[in-house]
PDB file of C-alpha atoms in Angstrom:
ATOM      1  CA  MET A1362     -51.700  42.583-117.441  1.00  0.00           C
ATOM      2  CA  THR A1363     -50.037  45.083-119.746  1.00  0.00           C
ATOM      3  CA  ILE A1364     -51.515  43.378-122.792  1.00  0.00           C
ATOM      4  CA  LEU A1365     -54.747  45.362-122.237  1.00  0.00           C
ATOM      5  CA  ASP A1366     -53.014  48.710-121.729  1.00  0.00           C
ATOM      6  CA  PRO A1367     -53.696  49.881-125.315  1.00  0.00           C
ATOM      7  CA  LEU A1368     -57.442  49.728-124.596  1.00  0.00           C
ATOM      8  CA  ALA A1369     -57.230  52.063-121.629  1.00  0.00           C
ATOM      9  CA  ALA A1370     -54.928  54.381-123.557  1.00  0.00           C
ATOM     10  CA  ARG A1371     -57.373  54.951-126.408  1.00  0.00           C
ATOM     11  CA  TYR A1372     -60.685  54.604-124.542  1.00  0.00           C
ATOM     12  CA  VAL A1373     -61.170  58.336-123.908  1.00  0.00           C
ATOM     13  CA  THR A1374     -60.359  59.154-127.535  1.00  0.00           C
ATOM     14  CA  TRP A1375     -62.782  56.526-128.840  1.00  0.00           C
ATOM     15  CA  MET A1376     -65.642  57.855-126.712  1.00  0.00           C
ATOM     16  CA  SER A1377     -65.128  61.374-128.064  1.00  0.00           C
ATOM     17  CA  LEU A1378     -65.169  60.454-131.766  1.00  0.00           C
ATOM     18  CA  PRO A1379     -68.128  61.567-133.900  1.00  0.00           C
ATOM     19  CA  ALA A1380     -70.471  58.611-134.472  1.00  0.00           C
ATOM     20  CA  HIS A1381     -69.891  58.462-138.217  1.00  0.00           C
ATOM     21  CA  THR A1382     -66.126  58.013-137.791  1.00  0.00           C
ATOM     22  CA  THR A1383     -66.236  55.007-135.466  1.00  0.00           C
ATOM     23  CA  ASN A1384     -66.561  52.512-138.328  1.00  0.00           C
ATOM     24  CA  ASP A1385     -64.217  54.180-140.805  1.00  0.00           C
ATOM     25  CA  THR A1386     -62.269  51.312-142.352  1.00  0.00           C
ATOM     26  CA  ALA A1387     -61.358  52.953-145.661  1.00  0.00           C
ATOM     27  CA  ASP A1388     -57.655  52.278-145.173  1.00  0.00           C
ATOM     28  CA  GLU A1389     -58.076  48.785-143.719  1.00  0.00           C
ATOM     29  CA  ASP A1390     -56.676  45.803-145.602  1.00  0.00           C
ATOM     30  CA  PRO A1391     -59.365  43.056-145.486  1.00  0.00           C
ATOM     31  CA  THR A1392     -56.672  40.374-145.361  1.00  0.00           C
ATOM     32  CA  GLU A1393     -55.321  41.870-142.135  1.00  0.00           C
ATOM     33  CA  VAL A1394     -58.632  42.104-140.228  1.00  0.00           C
ATOM     34  CA  ARG A1395     -58.362  40.313-136.886  1.00  0.00           C
ATOM     35  CA  ALA A1396     -61.118  39.077-134.602  1.00  0.00           C
ATOM     36  CA  MET A1397     -61.656  36.952-131.517  1.00  0.00           C
ATOM     37  CA  PRO A1398     -64.058  34.091-132.255  1.00  0.00           C
ATOM     38  CA  ILE A1399     -66.604  33.247-129.578  1.00  0.00           C
ATOM     39  CA  VAL A1400     -68.682  30.089-129.807  1.00  0.00           C
ATOM     40  CA  LEU A1401     -71.872  29.804-127.798  1.00  0.00           C
ATOM     41  CA  ARG A1402     -73.149  26.353-126.986  1.00  0.00           C
ATOM     42  CA  VAL A1403     -76.808  26.374-127.995  1.00  0.00           C
ATOM     43  CA  GLU A1404     -78.266  22.892-127.778  1.00  0.00           C
ATOM     44  CA  ARG A1405     -81.863  22.285-128.819  1.00  0.00           C
ATOM     45  CA  ASP A1406     -82.828  20.554-125.590  1.00  0.00           C
ATOM     46  CA  PRO A1407     -82.169  21.898-123.130  1.00  0.00           C
ATOM     47  CA  ALA A1408     -81.424  25.334-124.551  1.00  0.00           C
ATOM     48  CA  PRO A1409     -79.308  27.576-122.326  1.00  0.00           C
ATOM     49  CA  LEU A1410     -80.706  30.623-120.602  1.00  0.00           C
ATOM     50  CA  ARG A1411     -79.728  33.895-122.261  1.00  0.00           C
ATOM     51  CA  THR A1412     -78.249  35.680-119.227  1.00  0.00           C
ATOM     52  CA  PRO A1413     -75.881  32.899-118.052  1.00  0.00           C
ATOM     53  CA  LEU A1414     -74.759  32.392-121.663  1.00  0.00           C
ATOM     54  CA  LEU A1415     -73.838  36.073-121.970  1.00  0.00           C
ATOM     55  CA  GLU A1416     -72.074  35.987-118.608  1.00  0.00           C
ATOM     56  CA  ALA A1417     -70.060  32.978-119.764  1.00  0.00           C
ATOM     57  CA  ALA A1418     -69.094  34.756-123.005  1.00  0.00           C
ATOM     58  CA  ALA A1419     -68.057  37.884-121.105  1.00  0.00           C
ATOM     59  CA  ALA A1420     -65.822  35.936-118.731  1.00  0.00           C
ATOM     60  CA  ALA A1421     -64.308  33.757-121.466  1.00  0.00           C
ATOM     61  CA  SER A1422     -63.339  36.767-123.602  1.00  0.00           C
ATOM     62  CA  LEU A1423     -61.385  38.336-120.771  1.00  0.00           C
ATOM     63  CA  ALA A1424     -59.970  35.006-119.603  1.00  0.00           C
ATOM     64  CA  VAL A1425     -58.116  34.571-122.893  1.00  0.00           C
ATOM     65  CA  CYS A1426     -56.479  37.982-122.437  1.00  0.00           C
ATOM     66  CA  LEU A1427     -55.483  37.377-118.810  1.00  0.00           C
ATOM     67  CA  ASP A1428     -54.267  33.823-119.317  1.00  0.00           C
ATOM     68  CA  PRO A1429     -50.526  33.283-118.682  1.00  0.00           C
ATOM     69  CA  ARG A1430     -50.239  32.016-122.249  1.00  0.00           C
ATOM     70  CA  ALA A1431     -51.050  35.571-123.434  1.00  0.00           C
ATOM     71  CA  GLU A1432     -48.146  37.059-121.476  1.00  0.00           C
ATOM     72  CA  PRO A1433     -44.997  38.165-123.338  1.00  0.00           C
ATOM     73  CA  GLU A1434     -43.278  34.786-123.237  1.00  0.00           C
ATOM     74  CA  GLY A1435     -46.448  32.786-123.833  1.00  0.00           C
ATOM     75  CA  PRO A1436     -47.572  31.059-127.047  1.00  0.00           C
ATOM     76  CA  TRP A1437     -50.689  33.255-127.392  1.00  0.00           C
ATOM     77  CA  HIS A1438     -49.005  36.596-126.870  1.00  0.00           C
ATOM     78  CA  SER A1439     -48.282  37.711-130.425  1.00  0.00           C
ATOM     79  CA  GLU A1440     -51.821  37.046-131.648  1.00  0.00           C
ATOM     80  CA  VAL A1441     -53.573  38.586-128.642  1.00  0.00           C
ATOM     81  CA  ASP A1442     -51.276  41.599-128.622  1.00  0.00           C
ATOM     82  CA  ALA A1443     -51.722  42.304-132.348  1.00  0.00           C
ATOM     83  CA  TRP A1444     -55.491  42.102-131.939  1.00  0.00           C
ATOM     84  CA  VAL A1445     -55.712  44.338-128.867  1.00  0.00           C
ATOM     85  CA  ARG A1446     -53.644  47.019-130.594  1.00  0.00           C
ATOM     86  CA  GLY A1447     -56.208  47.207-133.406  1.00  0.00           C
ATOM     87  CA  ARG A1448     -59.978  47.024-133.379  1.00  0.00           C
ATOM     88  CA  ILE A1449     -61.150  44.510-130.786  1.00  0.00           C
ATOM     89  CA  ARG A1450     -63.587  42.789-133.101  1.00  0.00           C
ATOM     90  CA  LYS A1451     -65.328  39.632-131.978  1.00  0.00           C
ATOM     91  CA  VAL A1452     -67.347  37.174-134.065  1.00  0.00           C
ATOM     92  CA  SER A1453     -69.931  35.087-132.212  1.00  0.00           C
ATOM     93  CA  ARG A1454     -71.100  31.770-133.593  1.00  0.00           C
ATOM     94  CA  ARG A1455     -73.221  28.928-132.256  1.00  0.00           C
ATOM     95  CA  ALA A1456     -72.538  25.233-131.994  1.00  0.00           C
ATOM     96  CA  ARG A1457     -74.098  22.101-130.596  1.00  0.00           C
ATOM     97  CA  GLY A1458     -73.302  18.425-130.333  1.00  0.00           C
ATOM     98  CA  ALA A1459     -70.285  17.248-132.305  1.00  0.00           C
ATOM     99  CA  HIS A1460     -69.522  20.740-133.578  1.00  0.00           C
ATOM    100  CA  TRP A1461     -69.249  22.017-130.011  1.00  0.00           C
ATOM    101  CA  ALA A1462     -66.946  19.129-129.121  1.00  0.00           C
ATOM    102  CA  ALA A1463     -64.769  19.812-132.174  1.00  0.00           C
ATOM    103  CA  VAL A1464     -64.011  23.436-131.330  1.00  0.00           C
ATOM    104  CA  GLN A1465     -62.666  22.454-127.906  1.00  0.00           C
ATOM    105  CA  GLU A1466     -59.503  21.344-129.704  1.00  0.00           C
ATOM    106  CA  LEU A1467     -58.672  24.911-130.773  1.00  0.00           C
ATOM    107  CA  PRO A1468     -56.715  27.191-128.430  1.00  0.00           C
ATOM    108  CA  GLY A1469     -59.079  29.084-126.183  1.00  0.00           C
ATOM    109  CA  ILE A1470     -60.965  28.983-122.894  1.00  0.00           C
ATOM    110  CA  THR A1471     -64.429  27.605-122.120  1.00  0.00           C
ATOM    111  CA  VAL A1472     -66.439  29.117-119.283  1.00  0.00           C
ATOM    112  CA  THR A1473     -69.585  27.617-117.782  1.00  0.00           C
ATOM    113  CA  VAL A1474     -72.131  29.701-115.879  1.00  0.00           C
ATOM    114  CA  ASP A1475     -75.189  27.991-114.431  1.00  0.00           C
ATOM    115  CA  GLY A1476     -74.996  25.291-117.081  1.00  0.00           C
ATOM    116  CA  ALA A1477     -74.506  27.685-120.024  1.00  0.00           C
ATOM    117  CA  GLU A1478     -71.215  27.374-121.914  1.00  0.00           C
ATOM    118  CA  ALA A1479     -69.224  29.723-124.128  1.00  0.00           C
ATOM    119  CA  ARG A1480     -65.708  29.404-125.500  1.00  0.00           C
ATOM    120  CA  ALA A1481     -63.514  32.323-126.536  1.00  0.00           C
ATOM    121  CA  PHE A1482     -60.571  31.611-128.796  1.00  0.00           C
ATOM    122  CA  VAL A1483     -57.189  33.126-129.407  1.00  0.00           C
ATOM    123  CA  PRO A1484     -57.835  35.923-131.922  1.00  0.00           C
ATOM    124  CA  GLY A1485     -56.391  35.828-135.409  1.00  0.00           C
ATOM    125  CA  LYS A1486     -56.888  36.972-138.975  1.00  0.00           C
ATOM    126  CA  VAL A1487     -60.466  36.402-140.106  1.00  0.00           C
ATOM    127  CA  VAL A1488     -59.364  35.071-143.503  1.00  0.00           C
ATOM    128  CA  GLU A1489     -57.282  32.419-141.746  1.00  0.00           C
ATOM    129  CA  ALA A1490     -60.013  31.141-139.414  1.00  0.00           C
ATOM    130  CA  PRO A1491     -59.987  27.337-139.132  1.00  0.00           C
ATOM    131  CA  LYS A1492     -62.790  25.650-141.048  1.00  0.00           C
ATOM    132  CA  VAL A1493     -64.089  24.070-137.853  1.00  0.00           C
ATOM    133  CA  LEU A1494     -64.950  27.630-136.783  1.00  0.00           C
ATOM    134  CA  SER A1495     -65.839  29.335-140.051  1.00  0.00           C
ATOM    135  CA  ARG A1496     -68.443  26.687-140.920  1.00  0.00           C
ATOM    136  CA  LEU A1497     -70.462  27.466-137.781  1.00  0.00           C
ATOM    137  CA  GLN A1498     -73.570  29.617-138.081  1.00  0.00           C
ATOM    138  CA  ILE A1499     -73.490  33.234-136.936  1.00  0.00           C
ATOM    139  CA  SER A1500     -77.250  33.752-137.075  1.00  0.00           C
ATOM    140  CA  GLY A1501     -80.024  31.633-135.624  1.00  0.00           C
ATOM    141  CA  SER A1502     -78.809  31.631-132.035  1.00  0.00           C
ATOM    142  CA  GLU A1503     -81.537  33.818-130.580  1.00  0.00           C
ATOM    143  CA  LEU A1504     -82.793  33.033-127.092  1.00  0.00           C
ATOM    144  CA  PRO A1505     -85.715  34.549-125.190  1.00  0.00           C
ATOM    145  CA  ASP A1506     -85.166  36.968-122.346  1.00  0.00           C
ATOM    146  CA  ASP A1507     -84.975  35.362-118.929  1.00  0.00           C
ATOM    147  CA  THR A1508     -85.303  36.662-115.382  1.00  0.00           C
ATOM    148  CA  PRO A1509     -81.948  36.605-113.614  1.00  0.00           C
ATOM    149  CA  GLY A1510     -81.718  36.722-109.849  1.00  0.00           C
ATOM    150  CA  PRO A1511     -80.177  39.384-107.612  1.00  0.00           C
ATOM    151  CA  ILE A1512     -76.738  40.701-108.510  1.00  0.00           C
ATOM    152  CA  PRO A1513     -74.120  38.925-106.369  1.00  0.00           C
ATOM    153  CA  THR A1514     -72.181  41.156-103.999  1.00  0.00           C
ATOM    154  CA  ASP A1515     -68.820  42.539-105.096  1.00  0.00           C
ATOM    155  CA  THR A1516     -69.416  41.521-108.710  1.00  0.00           C
ATOM    156  CA  PRO A1517     -69.058  43.748-111.773  1.00  0.00           C
ATOM    157  CA  VAL A1518     -72.295  44.441-113.626  1.00  0.00           C
ATOM    158  CA  LEU A1519     -72.591  44.670-117.400  1.00  0.00           C
ATOM    159  CA  TRP A1520     -75.610  46.844-118.169  1.00  0.00           C
ATOM    160  CA  LEU A1521     -77.176  46.202-121.585  1.00  0.00           C
ATOM    161  CA  ASN A1522     -78.589  49.246-123.362  1.00  0.00           C
ATOM    162  CA  PRO A1523     -82.345  49.039-122.602  1.00  0.00           C
ATOM    163  CA  THR A1524     -83.263  50.859-125.825  1.00  0.00           C
ATOM    164  CA  VAL A1525     -81.179  48.786-128.278  1.00  0.00           C
ATOM    165  CA  PRO A1526     -82.331  45.231-129.075  1.00  0.00           C
ATOM    166  CA  MET A1527     -79.428  42.866-129.780  1.00  0.00           C
ATOM    167  CA  THR A1528     -79.301  39.226-130.787  1.00  0.00           C
ATOM    168  CA  VAL A1529     -77.585  36.953-128.310  1.00  0.00           C
ATOM    169  CA  GLY A1530     -74.572  36.723-130.641  1.00  0.00           C
ATOM    170  CA  LYS A1531     -74.200  40.493-130.866  1.00  0.00           C
ATOM    171  CA  ALA A1532     -74.701  40.895-127.124  1.00  0.00           C
ATOM    172  CA  ALA A1533     -72.093  38.199-126.429  1.00  0.00           C
ATOM    173  CA  ALA A1534     -69.491  40.154-128.377  1.00  0.00           C
ATOM    174  CA  GLN A1535     -70.424  43.402-126.647  1.00  0.00           C
ATOM    175  CA  VAL A1536     -70.215  42.048-123.094  1.00  0.00           C
ATOM    176  CA  GLY A1537     -66.855  40.545-124.031  1.00  0.00           C
ATOM    177  CA  HIS A1538     -65.680  44.017-125.013  1.00  0.00           C
ATOM    178  CA  ALA A1539     -67.034  45.341-121.711  1.00  0.00           C
ATOM    179  CA  THR A1540     -65.059  43.010-119.446  1.00  0.00           C
ATOM    180  CA  MET A1541     -61.867  43.806-121.350  1.00  0.00           C
ATOM    181  CA  LEU A1542     -62.399  47.557-121.035  1.00  0.00           C
ATOM    182  CA  LEU A1543     -63.221  47.240-117.350  1.00  0.00           C
ATOM    183  CA  ALA A1544     -60.084  45.217-116.652  1.00  0.00           C
ATOM    184  CA  ALA A1545     -57.982  47.679-118.644  1.00  0.00           C
ATOM    185  CA  GLN A1546     -59.394  50.611-116.681  1.00  0.00           C
ATOM    186  CA  LEU A1547     -58.824  48.872-113.357  1.00  0.00           C
ATOM    187  CA  HIS A1548     -55.213  48.234-114.329  1.00  0.00           C
ATOM    188  CA  ALA A1549     -54.709  51.833-115.485  1.00  0.00           C
ATOM    189  CA  SER A1550     -56.110  52.994-112.124  1.00  0.00           C
ATOM    190  CA  GLY A1551     -53.619  50.881-110.203  1.00  0.00           C
ATOM    191  CA  GLU A1552     -56.239  48.432-108.935  1.00  0.00           C
ATOM    192  CA  GLN A1553     -54.332  45.215-109.525  1.00  0.00           C
ATOM    193  CA  ASP A1554     -55.663  43.747-106.276  1.00  0.00           C
ATOM    194  CA  ARG A1555     -59.214  44.018-107.587  1.00  0.00           C
ATOM    195  CA  ILE A1556     -58.221  42.277-110.823  1.00  0.00           C
ATOM    196  CA  LYS A1557     -56.613  39.511-108.778  1.00  0.00           C
ATOM    197  CA  GLN A1558     -59.804  39.202-106.743  1.00  0.00           C
ATOM    198  CA  TRP A1559     -61.813  38.998-109.955  1.00  0.00           C
ATOM    199  CA  THR A1560     -59.666  36.233-111.382  1.00  0.00           C
ATOM    200  CA  GLU A1561     -60.087  34.274-108.145  1.00  0.00           C
ATOM    201  CA  THR A1562     -63.841  34.213-108.811  1.00  0.00           C
ATOM    202  CA  ASP A1563     -63.285  33.003-112.410  1.00  0.00           C
ATOM    203  CA  LEU A1564     -64.038  36.504-113.750  1.00  0.00           C
ATOM    204  CA  ARG A1565     -67.679  36.128-112.827  1.00  0.00           C
ATOM    205  CA  CYS A1566     -69.895  39.062-113.777  1.00  0.00           C
ATOM    206  CA  ALA A1567     -73.592  39.880-113.868  1.00  0.00           C
ATOM    207  CA  VAL A1568     -75.361  40.829-117.107  1.00  0.00           C
ATOM    208  CA  ARG A1569     -78.492  42.875-116.524  1.00  0.00           C
ATOM    209  CA  THR A1570     -80.795  45.300-118.339  1.00  0.00           C
ATOM    210  CA  PRO A1571     -81.252  48.535-116.370  1.00  0.00           C
ATOM    211  CA  SER A1572     -84.149  50.916-116.318  1.00  0.00           C
ATOM    212  CA  ALA A1573     -83.899  53.943-118.586  1.00  0.00           C
ATOM    213  CA  ASP A1574     -83.120  56.103-115.552  1.00  0.00           C
ATOM    214  CA  GLN A1575     -80.342  53.789-114.377  1.00  0.00           C
ATOM    215  CA  TRP A1576     -78.828  53.778-117.854  1.00  0.00           C
ATOM    216  CA  THR A1577     -78.881  57.553-118.106  1.00  0.00           C
ATOM    217  CA  LYS A1578     -77.282  57.925-114.690  1.00  0.00           C
ATOM    218  CA  VAL A1579     -74.179  55.868-115.485  1.00  0.00           C
ATOM    219  CA  HIS A1580     -73.857  56.765-119.184  1.00  0.00           C
ATOM    220  CA  PRO A1581     -70.458  58.459-119.655  1.00  0.00           C
ATOM    221  CA  GLY A1582     -71.512  60.647-122.564  1.00  0.00           C
ATOM    222  CA  THR A1583     -68.420  62.497-123.759  1.00  0.00           C
ATOM    223  CA  ASP A1584     -66.794  62.523-120.313  1.00  0.00           C
ATOM    224  CA  PRO A1585     -65.587  58.961-119.643  1.00  0.00           C
ATOM    225  CA  LYS A1586     -63.084  60.133-117.027  1.00  0.00           C
ATOM    226  CA  SER A1587     -65.845  61.604-114.880  1.00  0.00           C
ATOM    227  CA  ALA A1588     -68.009  58.503-115.362  1.00  0.00           C
ATOM    228  CA  TRP A1589     -65.209  56.332-113.997  1.00  0.00           C
ATOM    229  CA  GLU A1590     -64.472  58.615-111.063  1.00  0.00           C
ATOM    230  CA  THR A1591     -68.151  59.112-110.187  1.00  0.00           C
ATOM    231  CA  HIS A1592     -69.856  55.852-111.111  1.00  0.00           C
ATOM    232  CA  ARG A1593     -66.964  53.423-111.670  1.00  0.00           C
ATOM    233  CA  ALA A1594     -68.328  52.841-115.156  1.00  0.00           C
ATOM    234  CA  VAL A1595     -66.838  52.265-118.616  1.00  0.00           C
ATOM    235  CA  ALA A1596     -68.808  52.020-121.825  1.00  0.00           C
ATOM    236  CA  VAL A1597     -68.648  49.980-125.013  1.00  0.00           C
ATOM    237  CA  ARG A1598     -69.194  52.216-128.035  1.00  0.00           C
ATOM    238  CA  ASP A1599     -69.914  50.088-131.086  1.00  0.00           C
ATOM    239  CA  ALA A1600     -68.444  50.741-134.519  1.00  0.00           C
ATOM    240  CA  GLY A1601     -71.772  49.881-136.123  1.00  0.00           C
ATOM    241  CA  PHE A1602     -70.720  47.068-138.450  1.00  0.00           C
ATOM    242  CA  THR A1603     -73.727  44.915-137.495  1.00  0.00           C
ATOM    243  CA  GLU A1604     -77.176  45.449-135.948  1.00  0.00           C
ATOM    244  CA  VAL A1605     -76.670  48.875-134.354  1.00  0.00           C
ATOM    245  CA  ALA A1606     -75.863  52.361-135.607  1.00  0.00           C
ATOM    246  CA  PRO A1607     -72.238  53.577-135.482  1.00  0.00           C
ATOM    247  CA  GLY A1608     -71.376  55.168-132.163  1.00  0.00           C
ATOM    248  CA  THR A1609     -74.079  53.361-130.177  1.00  0.00           C
ATOM    249  CA  VAL A1610     -73.197  52.631-126.552  1.00  0.00           C
ATOM    250  CA  THR A1611     -74.260  49.009-126.211  1.00  0.00           C
ATOM    251  CA  VAL A1612     -72.991  48.029-122.750  1.00  0.00           C
ATOM    252  CA  ILE A1613     -71.814  49.867-119.652  1.00  0.00           C
ATOM    253  CA  ALA A1614     -69.585  47.916-117.275  1.00  0.00           C
ATOM    254  CA  GLN A1615     -69.744  49.068-113.668  1.00  0.00           C
ATOM    255  CA  TRP A1616     -67.993  47.906-110.538  1.00  0.00           C
ATOM    256  CA  ALA A1617     -69.051  50.222-107.749  1.00  0.00           C
TER     257      ALA A1617
END
């Protein structure tokens, strides 16, 4: 699973950056910007529940990275590797009906959780995105909050920042970042057996919103090493391109 090693290597540095520098793209060539597309299936009737949809997006994002086709000799490797070594941008879109069926033809992985479906695709240059993807709407996919059940045992939890409202599309991208960072940290810590166990459960995770006290307790602040050793937690710190301020911690992934 070395393809995710660059994330673990720069995680501590990223968490220590001043907020205003996290979205510095002054030297970035727009034609070289890469992103992983995620498509959420949002039918009118029945509409999916928000929590299972986010859990599906989180699992699908990581599944693309851990798929054998992303390994060094696989057909996805060059694209996934180039993306992971840069900014791990994701672009969430919504689809229904024929549009949902059409995107299944593109290379990627669909995950279903409690009837909710999301598909993550092999990342690539944004300017080269296939029309079948680029024509899909980014906005308009909002879903009401739901009431998920108890957290399953021995399952990683993705805690959403309780003070930062996010659309379902934004949250889908953030939980996808979280599963990748968690897997990278597990690998860096020599916990390959736990990653294997996770893959055997189809990378299932639980997305929940904690209380303010819970959030404060596991927040890594500027000491991500201690947060991992003490709380088994890694954090997603957003660059602030959409919806939230630069440097905002949007999700904390924890596997106690």
